[in-house]
Amino acid sequence: MIRLSKSVVGKAEAEAVAHIIEDIGYLGMGETVGQFEHALEEYIGGGRHCVCVNSGTAALHLAVQAVTDPGDEVLVPSFTFVASMQAITGAGCVPVCCDINPDTLTLDLADAERRITPKTKAMMPVYYGSNCVMATQYQEFARKHGLRLVEDAAHSFGCTCDGHKIGSTGDVVCFSFDGIKNITSGEGGAIFTADEDVYQQVSDARLLGVQKDSEKRYAGKRSWTFDVVDQGYRYHMSNIFAAIGLVQLSRFEREFAPKRREIAMEYTRRLKDNPNVRLIPMDYEHDIVPHIFPLEILNGKRHLVEQAFKERDIQYGIQYFPNHLLSYFKSGYPLPVTEDVYEKIISIPMHPELTDADIQLICDTINLNTTD
């Protein structure tokens, strides 16, 4: 089987976990989480605060909660994993599904602008397939309309836009470190912001709302007398997760990022001349570290590729089912680009352990089964 995605972990990560268990002896949130946050702040740059939590969804939930009030509307593309939507409703807000740009497959600003009402207080662009090319435009749009901006950068750790790492600019930026992302901490996520109020809110909220508890945990202490003034959750990251994350971060630039870019560029080289394949334009050589590799199979031929993949034991993904068509998030209005793209999109294997032979088989399978 050629896996669609996988965790790439090994001896170094195992030794880091063993160190927490055998030497540190405290598995919950402590000094190691603080060390991971500091390392992430150094890597992303921009003088931003980092708050680590136990999932990318938790990061989005806390970020939305910190910049909105219950009942506020949040603009979000329908073409995203359902986690984006659940984070918005979890914060008591209303997701307003928007269409996507057919070239980037990310939030279409013209459609988003049409859906602004007096209740619209925030927007959540999603960098689908790691495509963060419009990050600066989203920031400008949010400023123009007086909206808070929560960037769902779950796919985009290590990517850059206009010379800046994603997370180093903007309002609030959220990453995911689950098992198949660009780096993993087993499970986990992070919130980046320069807003001191947002930073303190999400830092407290991840620990059940206990005020200033993070600083004490980093020093090996606990809060026994405290106050709680806002809704909180048990969303904190553990020392075990942070230990894995520290090792993964050390491997990212020298190992994971170059390999992911190399695979994406090889896919592009082998598929770009196929008239029945549309690739999503991205600068893999300089800006983008791909988490997934989506492409569109045109002229009704996707089912042929799916069948051929199944016969050759090649995993694939259909990412994602439009949220505005789900019962819980049904919009009541069509989003034609999103609906059209969903009928064509397919994700092919993307992880650092793919071999040259794997890549050749995948591309040959696509080309053979889409030839007129």
Short mmCIF file of C-alpha atoms in Angstrom, two decimals:
data_model
loop_
_atom_site.label_atom_id
_atom_site.label_comp_id
_atom_site.label_asym_id
_atom_site.label_seq_id
_atom_site.Cartn_x
_atom_site.Cartn_y
_atom_site.Cartn_z
CA MET A 1 0.00 0.00 0.00
CA ILE A 2 1.09 3.55 -0.75
CA ARG A 3 -0.17 5.62 2.16
CA LEU A 4 -1.96 8.93 1.59
CA SER A 5 -0.26 10.40 4.65
CA LYS A 6 1.57 9.15 7.71
CA SER A 7 3.43 10.14 10.85
CA VAL A 8 7.19 10.21 10.31
CA VAL A 9 8.60 9.60 13.78
CA GLY A 10 11.43 7.46 15.07
CA LYS A 11 14.08 6.87 17.68
CA ALA A 12 14.66 10.53 18.55
CA GLU A 13 10.98 11.10 19.30
CA ALA A 14 10.83 7.87 21.33
CA GLU A 15 13.86 8.94 23.37
CA ALA A 16 12.31 12.34 24.02
CA VAL A 17 9.13 10.71 25.34
CA ALA A 18 11.19 8.30 27.45
CA HIS A 19 13.02 11.28 28.96
CA ILE A 20 9.69 12.79 30.07
CA ILE A 21 8.52 9.50 31.56
CA GLU A 22 11.76 8.34 33.17
CA ASP A 23 13.57 11.56 34.07
CA ILE A 24 11.07 14.42 34.26
CA GLY A 25 8.32 12.29 35.77
CA TYR A 26 5.52 14.76 35.07
CA LEU A 27 3.47 13.97 31.99
CA GLY A 28 1.04 16.89 32.07
CA MET A 29 1.65 20.50 31.10
CA GLY A 30 4.94 21.75 32.46
CA GLU A 31 8.32 23.13 31.54
CA THR A 32 8.65 21.15 28.31
CA VAL A 33 5.52 22.78 26.90
CA GLY A 34 7.03 26.17 27.65
CA GLN A 35 10.22 25.13 25.88
CA PHE A 36 8.25 24.04 22.80
CA GLU A 37 6.36 27.34 22.73
CA HIS A 38 9.60 29.30 22.95
CA ALA A 39 11.17 27.24 20.15
CA LEU A 40 8.11 27.83 17.97
CA GLU A 41 8.22 31.57 18.67
CA GLU A 42 11.87 31.64 17.64
CA TYR A 43 11.15 29.69 14.45
CA ILE A 44 8.09 31.68 13.33
CA GLY A 45 9.54 35.06 14.33
CA GLY A 46 7.73 38.38 14.29
CA GLY A 47 7.80 38.76 18.07
CA ARG A 48 4.57 36.77 18.43
CA HIS A 49 3.29 34.92 21.47
CA CYS A 50 2.67 31.19 21.07
CA VAL A 51 0.15 29.18 23.09
CA CYS A 52 0.20 25.40 22.61
CA VAL A 53 -2.97 23.37 23.00
CA ASN A 54 -4.02 19.75 22.49
CA SER A 55 -5.36 20.06 18.92
CA GLY A 56 -5.68 22.41 15.97
CA THR A 57 -9.44 22.48 16.56
CA ALA A 58 -8.89 23.61 20.14
CA ALA A 59 -6.62 26.37 18.83
CA LEU A 60 -9.32 27.61 16.45
CA HIS A 61 -12.02 27.37 19.11
CA LEU A 62 -10.07 29.40 21.66
CA ALA A 63 -8.99 31.93 19.04
CA VAL A 64 -12.56 32.56 17.87
CA GLN A 65 -13.81 32.76 21.44
CA ALA A 66 -11.14 35.35 22.28
CA VAL A 67 -12.11 37.78 19.49
CA THR A 68 -15.92 37.42 19.33
CA ASP A 69 -19.07 37.38 21.41
CA PRO A 70 -21.74 34.68 21.23
CA GLY A 71 -24.04 35.27 18.27
CA ASP A 72 -21.42 36.98 16.13
CA GLU A 73 -21.07 35.87 12.52
CA VAL A 74 -17.78 34.52 11.18
CA LEU A 75 -17.02 34.34 7.46
CA VAL A 76 -15.48 30.97 6.54
CA PRO A 77 -15.05 28.97 3.33
CA SER A 78 -17.34 26.00 3.02
CA PHE A 79 -14.46 24.08 1.44
CA THR A 80 -12.62 23.10 4.63
CA PHE A 81 -12.48 20.29 7.15
CA VAL A 82 -15.47 20.39 9.47
CA ALA A 83 -13.16 21.30 12.39
CA SER A 84 -13.15 24.92 11.20
CA MET A 85 -16.94 25.06 11.43
CA GLN A 86 -17.15 23.27 14.77
CA ALA A 87 -14.65 25.69 16.27
CA ILE A 88 -16.89 28.61 15.30
CA THR A 89 -20.10 27.09 16.65
CA GLY A 90 -18.22 25.89 19.72
CA ALA A 91 -17.48 29.52 20.51
CA GLY A 92 -21.19 30.29 20.24
CA CYS A 93 -20.82 32.04 16.89
CA VAL A 94 -22.52 31.57 13.53
CA PRO A 95 -20.41 30.31 10.59
CA VAL A 96 -21.32 32.07 7.34
CA CYS A 97 -20.26 29.79 4.50
CA CYS A 98 -18.51 31.50 1.60
CA ASP A 99 -17.43 30.30 -1.81
CA ILE A 100 -13.83 29.76 -2.87
CA ASN A 101 -11.60 31.26 -5.51
CA PRO A 102 -11.40 28.70 -8.34
CA ASP A 103 -7.66 29.29 -8.78
CA THR A 104 -6.47 29.13 -5.16
CA LEU A 105 -9.33 27.02 -3.66
CA THR A 106 -9.30 29.40 -0.69
CA LEU A 107 -11.81 31.98 0.58
CA ASP A 108 -13.14 34.17 -2.23
CA LEU A 109 -13.07 37.77 -1.02
CA ALA A 110 -15.72 39.01 -3.45
CA ASP A 111 -18.17 36.41 -2.18
CA ALA A 112 -17.17 37.08 1.44
CA GLU A 113 -17.78 40.80 1.03
CA ARG A 114 -21.32 40.14 -0.21
CA ARG A 115 -22.08 38.17 2.96
CA ILE A 116 -21.03 40.85 5.47
CA THR A 117 -23.85 41.99 7.78
CA PRO A 118 -23.90 44.13 10.94
CA LYS A 119 -23.38 40.87 12.87
CA THR A 120 -20.17 39.95 11.02
CA LYS A 121 -17.29 40.33 13.46
CA ALA A 122 -14.58 37.97 12.19
CA MET A 123 -13.38 35.92 9.26
CA MET A 124 -11.52 32.62 9.11
CA PRO A 125 -9.63 32.04 5.87
CA VAL A 126 -8.39 28.49 5.49
CA TYR A 127 -5.08 27.83 3.74
CA TYR A 128 -6.27 24.76 1.90
CA GLY A 129 -3.50 22.50 0.68
CA SER A 130 -0.99 24.89 2.34
CA ASN A 131 -1.92 27.59 -0.21
CA CYS A 132 -1.31 30.79 1.74
CA VAL A 133 -0.72 33.02 -1.30
CA MET A 134 -3.59 35.33 -0.28
CA ALA A 135 -2.59 35.79 3.36
CA THR A 136 -1.68 39.45 2.95
CA GLN A 137 -4.92 40.14 1.04
CA TYR A 138 -6.96 38.55 3.83
CA GLN A 139 -5.23 40.75 6.40
CA GLU A 140 -5.96 43.86 4.32
CA PHE A 141 -9.61 42.82 3.82
CA ALA A 142 -10.08 42.30 7.57
CA ARG A 143 -8.63 45.73 8.34
CA LYS A 144 -10.79 47.38 5.67
CA HIS A 145 -13.99 45.93 7.14
CA GLY A 146 -13.03 46.12 10.81
CA LEU A 147 -13.06 42.35 11.27
CA ARG A 148 -10.97 40.18 13.54
CA LEU A 149 -8.95 37.66 11.55
CA VAL A 150 -8.41 34.06 12.67
CA GLU A 151 -6.23 32.34 10.07
CA ASP A 152 -6.71 28.57 9.86
CA ALA A 153 -3.16 27.62 8.93
CA ALA A 154 -3.50 23.96 9.90
CA HIS A 155 -1.97 22.96 6.55
CA SER A 156 0.65 25.71 6.38
CA PHE A 157 3.28 25.32 9.07
CA GLY A 158 6.63 26.49 7.65
CA CYS A 159 5.11 28.31 4.66
CA THR A 160 5.77 31.94 3.76
CA CYS A 161 3.82 34.72 2.05
CA ASP A 162 5.41 37.95 0.81
CA GLY A 163 8.64 37.02 2.55
CA HIS A 164 7.09 36.42 5.98
CA LYS A 165 6.46 33.11 7.69
CA ILE A 166 2.80 32.34 8.23
CA GLY A 167 2.14 33.15 11.88
CA SER A 168 4.64 36.02 12.05
CA THR A 169 2.12 38.65 10.87
CA GLY A 170 -1.60 39.18 11.08
CA ASP A 171 -4.08 39.03 13.94
CA VAL A 172 -4.47 35.45 15.23
CA VAL A 173 -3.01 32.42 13.44
CA CYS A 174 -3.70 28.78 14.30
CA PHE A 175 -1.66 25.67 13.45
CA SER A 176 -2.28 21.95 13.82
CA PHE A 177 0.35 19.42 14.91
CA ASP A 178 -1.70 16.25 14.60
CA GLY A 179 -0.11 13.03 13.43
CA ILE A 180 0.05 13.79 9.70
CA LYS A 181 0.77 17.52 9.59
CA ASN A 182 4.06 19.15 8.48
CA ILE A 183 5.31 18.57 12.01
CA THR A 184 3.50 16.55 14.65
CA SER A 185 3.40 16.48 18.41
CA GLY A 186 1.25 13.35 18.34
CA GLU A 187 -1.76 15.58 18.77
CA GLY A 188 -1.61 19.31 19.27
CA GLY A 189 -2.01 22.80 17.96
CA ALA A 190 -0.80 26.34 18.52
CA ILE A 191 -2.13 29.89 18.52
CA PHE A 192 0.11 32.80 17.48
CA THR A 193 -0.78 36.43 18.19
CA ALA A 194 0.75 39.78 19.08
CA ASP A 195 -2.45 40.84 20.87
CA GLU A 196 -1.68 40.73 24.60
CA ASP A 197 -5.36 40.39 25.56
CA VAL A 198 -5.92 37.49 23.16
CA TYR A 199 -2.71 35.85 24.36
CA GLN A 200 -3.78 35.98 28.01
CA GLN A 201 -7.32 34.84 27.22
CA VAL A 202 -6.30 31.74 25.27
CA SER A 203 -3.49 30.96 27.70
CA ASP A 204 -5.95 30.90 30.60
CA ALA A 205 -8.83 29.31 28.69
CA ARG A 206 -6.80 26.22 27.76
CA LEU A 207 -6.42 25.53 31.51
CA LEU A 208 -10.09 25.69 32.49
CA GLY A 209 -9.96 29.49 32.72
CA VAL A 210 -7.65 29.50 35.74
CA GLN A 211 -5.93 32.87 35.60
CA LYS A 212 -2.13 32.95 35.13
CA ASP A 213 -1.79 29.19 35.68
CA SER A 214 0.55 28.66 32.72
CA GLU A 215 3.45 30.52 34.31
CA LYS A 216 3.20 28.44 37.47
CA ARG A 217 3.10 25.16 35.55
CA TYR A 218 6.22 26.12 33.61
CA ALA A 219 7.95 26.56 36.97
CA GLY A 220 6.75 23.16 38.21
CA LYS A 221 4.03 24.66 40.43
CA ARG A 222 0.22 24.69 40.49
CA SER A 223 -2.43 27.30 41.30
CA TRP A 224 -4.28 26.34 44.46
CA THR A 225 -5.93 29.70 45.11
CA PHE A 226 -7.16 31.33 41.94
CA ASP A 227 -9.97 33.10 40.11
CA VAL A 228 -11.88 32.21 36.93
CA VAL A 229 -13.62 34.97 34.97
CA ASP A 230 -14.30 33.32 31.58
CA GLN A 231 -15.29 29.97 30.10
CA GLY A 232 -12.33 27.61 29.96
CA TYR A 233 -11.55 24.11 28.73
CA ARG A 234 -9.11 21.30 29.34
CA TYR A 235 -7.21 22.07 26.13
CA HIS A 236 -3.64 22.28 27.36
CA MET A 237 -0.74 20.41 25.73
CA SER A 238 1.14 17.74 27.68
CA ASN A 239 4.90 17.49 28.23
CA ILE A 240 4.85 14.25 26.21
CA PHE A 241 3.32 15.97 23.18
CA ALA A 242 5.70 18.90 23.51
CA ALA A 243 8.72 16.59 23.67
CA ILE A 244 7.70 15.00 20.37
CA GLY A 245 7.08 18.44 18.89
CA LEU A 246 10.53 19.72 19.83
CA VAL A 247 12.19 16.84 18.00
CA GLN A 248 9.94 17.27 14.98
CA LEU A 249 10.70 21.00 14.83
CA SER A 250 14.43 20.23 14.84
CA ARG A 251 13.91 17.91 11.84
CA PHE A 252 11.64 20.20 9.86
CA GLU A 253 13.95 22.48 7.86
CA ARG A 254 16.67 19.90 7.20
CA GLU A 255 14.47 16.89 6.51
CA PHE A 256 10.69 17.27 6.23
CA ALA A 257 10.33 20.55 4.35
CA PRO A 258 12.85 19.74 1.58
CA LYS A 259 11.34 16.30 1.00
CA ARG A 260 7.76 17.57 0.85
CA ARG A 261 8.79 20.29 -1.60
CA GLU A 262 10.74 17.81 -3.71
CA ILE A 263 7.73 15.49 -3.97
CA ALA A 264 5.39 18.35 -4.90
CA MET A 265 7.73 19.60 -7.62
CA GLU A 266 8.10 16.08 -9.04
CA TYR A 267 4.32 15.63 -9.11
CA THR A 268 4.06 18.96 -10.89
CA ARG A 269 6.69 18.00 -13.46
CA ARG A 270 5.01 14.68 -14.25
CA LEU A 271 1.40 15.93 -14.35
CA LYS A 272 1.54 19.52 -15.65
CA ASP A 273 1.12 18.58 -19.32
CA ASN A 274 -1.93 16.40 -18.76
CA PRO A 275 -4.93 18.34 -20.17
CA ASN A 276 -7.32 16.46 -17.88
CA VAL A 277 -5.45 17.44 -14.71
CA ARG A 278 -5.53 20.89 -13.12
CA LEU A 279 -2.80 21.57 -10.58
CA ILE A 280 -3.23 24.26 -7.94
CA PRO A 281 -0.56 26.90 -8.70
CA MET A 282 1.87 27.20 -5.78
CA ASP A 283 5.53 28.11 -5.37
CA TYR A 284 6.85 24.89 -3.89
CA GLU A 285 10.46 25.89 -4.47
CA HIS A 286 10.39 28.90 -2.14
CA ASP A 287 7.12 29.56 -0.25
CA ILE A 288 5.02 26.44 0.20
CA VAL A 289 5.67 23.32 2.28
CA PRO A 290 2.74 21.11 1.23
CA HIS A 291 0.75 19.19 3.79
CA ILE A 292 -1.48 17.54 1.16
CA PHE A 293 -1.29 17.52 -2.63
CA PRO A 294 -4.75 18.16 -4.11
CA LEU A 295 -5.47 18.34 -7.82
CA GLU A 296 -8.55 18.42 -10.01
CA ILE A 297 -9.38 15.63 -12.46
CA LEU A 298 -11.34 17.22 -15.29
CA ASN A 299 -13.97 16.05 -17.78
CA GLY A 300 -15.64 13.53 -15.49
CA LYS A 301 -12.61 11.25 -15.25
CA ARG A 302 -12.04 11.25 -11.49
CA HIS A 303 -13.90 7.97 -11.00
CA LEU A 304 -11.43 6.30 -13.40
CA VAL A 305 -8.50 7.47 -11.30
CA GLU A 306 -10.22 6.38 -8.09
CA GLN A 307 -10.81 2.90 -9.45
CA ALA A 308 -7.23 2.59 -10.70
CA PHE A 309 -5.87 3.74 -7.33
CA LYS A 310 -7.94 1.10 -5.56
CA GLU A 311 -6.68 -1.61 -7.91
CA ARG A 312 -3.05 -0.57 -7.26
CA ASP A 313 -3.50 -0.12 -3.50
CA ILE A 314 -2.79 3.61 -3.64
CA GLN A 315 -4.60 5.59 -0.98
CA TYR A 316 -6.25 8.88 -1.94
CA GLY A 317 -8.45 11.52 -0.35
CA ILE A 318 -11.47 13.58 -1.37
CA GLN A 319 -10.86 16.71 0.71
CA TYR A 320 -13.32 18.14 1.65
CA PHE A 321 -17.09 17.62 1.52
CA PRO A 322 -18.65 21.12 1.40
CA ASN A 323 -19.80 22.10 4.87
CA HIS A 324 -22.75 24.14 3.58
CA LEU A 325 -24.29 20.85 2.43
CA LEU A 326 -24.02 19.17 5.86
CA SER A 327 -27.23 19.00 7.87
CA TYR A 328 -25.85 20.94 10.84
CA PHE A 329 -24.27 23.74 8.77
CA LYS A 330 -26.65 23.85 5.78
CA SER A 331 -26.54 27.31 4.24
CA GLY A 332 -29.74 27.42 2.22
CA TYR A 333 -27.89 29.01 -0.69
CA PRO A 334 -25.62 27.46 -3.32
CA LEU A 335 -21.86 27.94 -3.52
CA PRO A 336 -21.26 26.99 -7.15
CA VAL A 337 -17.45 27.01 -7.23
CA THR A 338 -17.19 24.92 -4.08
CA GLU A 339 -19.73 22.41 -5.37
CA ASP A 340 -18.01 22.17 -8.75
CA VAL A 341 -14.53 21.73 -7.26
CA TYR A 342 -15.76 18.99 -4.93
CA GLU A 343 -16.77 16.89 -7.93
CA LYS A 344 -13.23 17.10 -9.36
CA ILE A 345 -10.85 17.26 -6.39
CA ILE A 346 -8.63 14.40 -5.30
CA SER A 347 -5.64 14.33 -2.95
CA ILE A 348 -2.73 12.06 -3.81
CA PRO A 349 -0.12 10.71 -1.38
CA MET A 350 2.07 13.29 0.33
CA HIS A 351 4.51 12.42 3.11
CA PRO A 352 8.32 12.40 3.44
CA GLU A 353 8.68 8.63 3.12
CA LEU A 354 7.36 8.39 -0.44
CA THR A 355 9.91 6.85 -2.79
CA ASP A 356 10.70 7.76 -6.39
CA ALA A 357 9.02 4.52 -7.44
CA ASP A 358 5.88 5.47 -5.49
CA ILE A 359 5.73 8.86 -7.20
CA GLN A 360 6.22 7.34 -10.63
CA LEU A 361 3.46 4.77 -10.06
CA ILE A 362 1.04 7.43 -8.79
CA CYS A 363 1.66 9.76 -11.73
CA ASP A 364 1.64 6.98 -14.30
CA THR A 365 -1.69 5.78 -12.91
CA ILE A 366 -3.21 9.25 -13.21
CA ASN A 367 -1.86 9.88 -16.69
CA LEU A 368 -2.82 6.47 -18.02
CA ASN A 369 -6.40 6.74 -16.77
CA THR A 370 -7.10 10.31 -17.88
CA THR A 371 -5.79 10.07 -21.43
CA ASP A 372 -8.42 10.79 -24.07
#
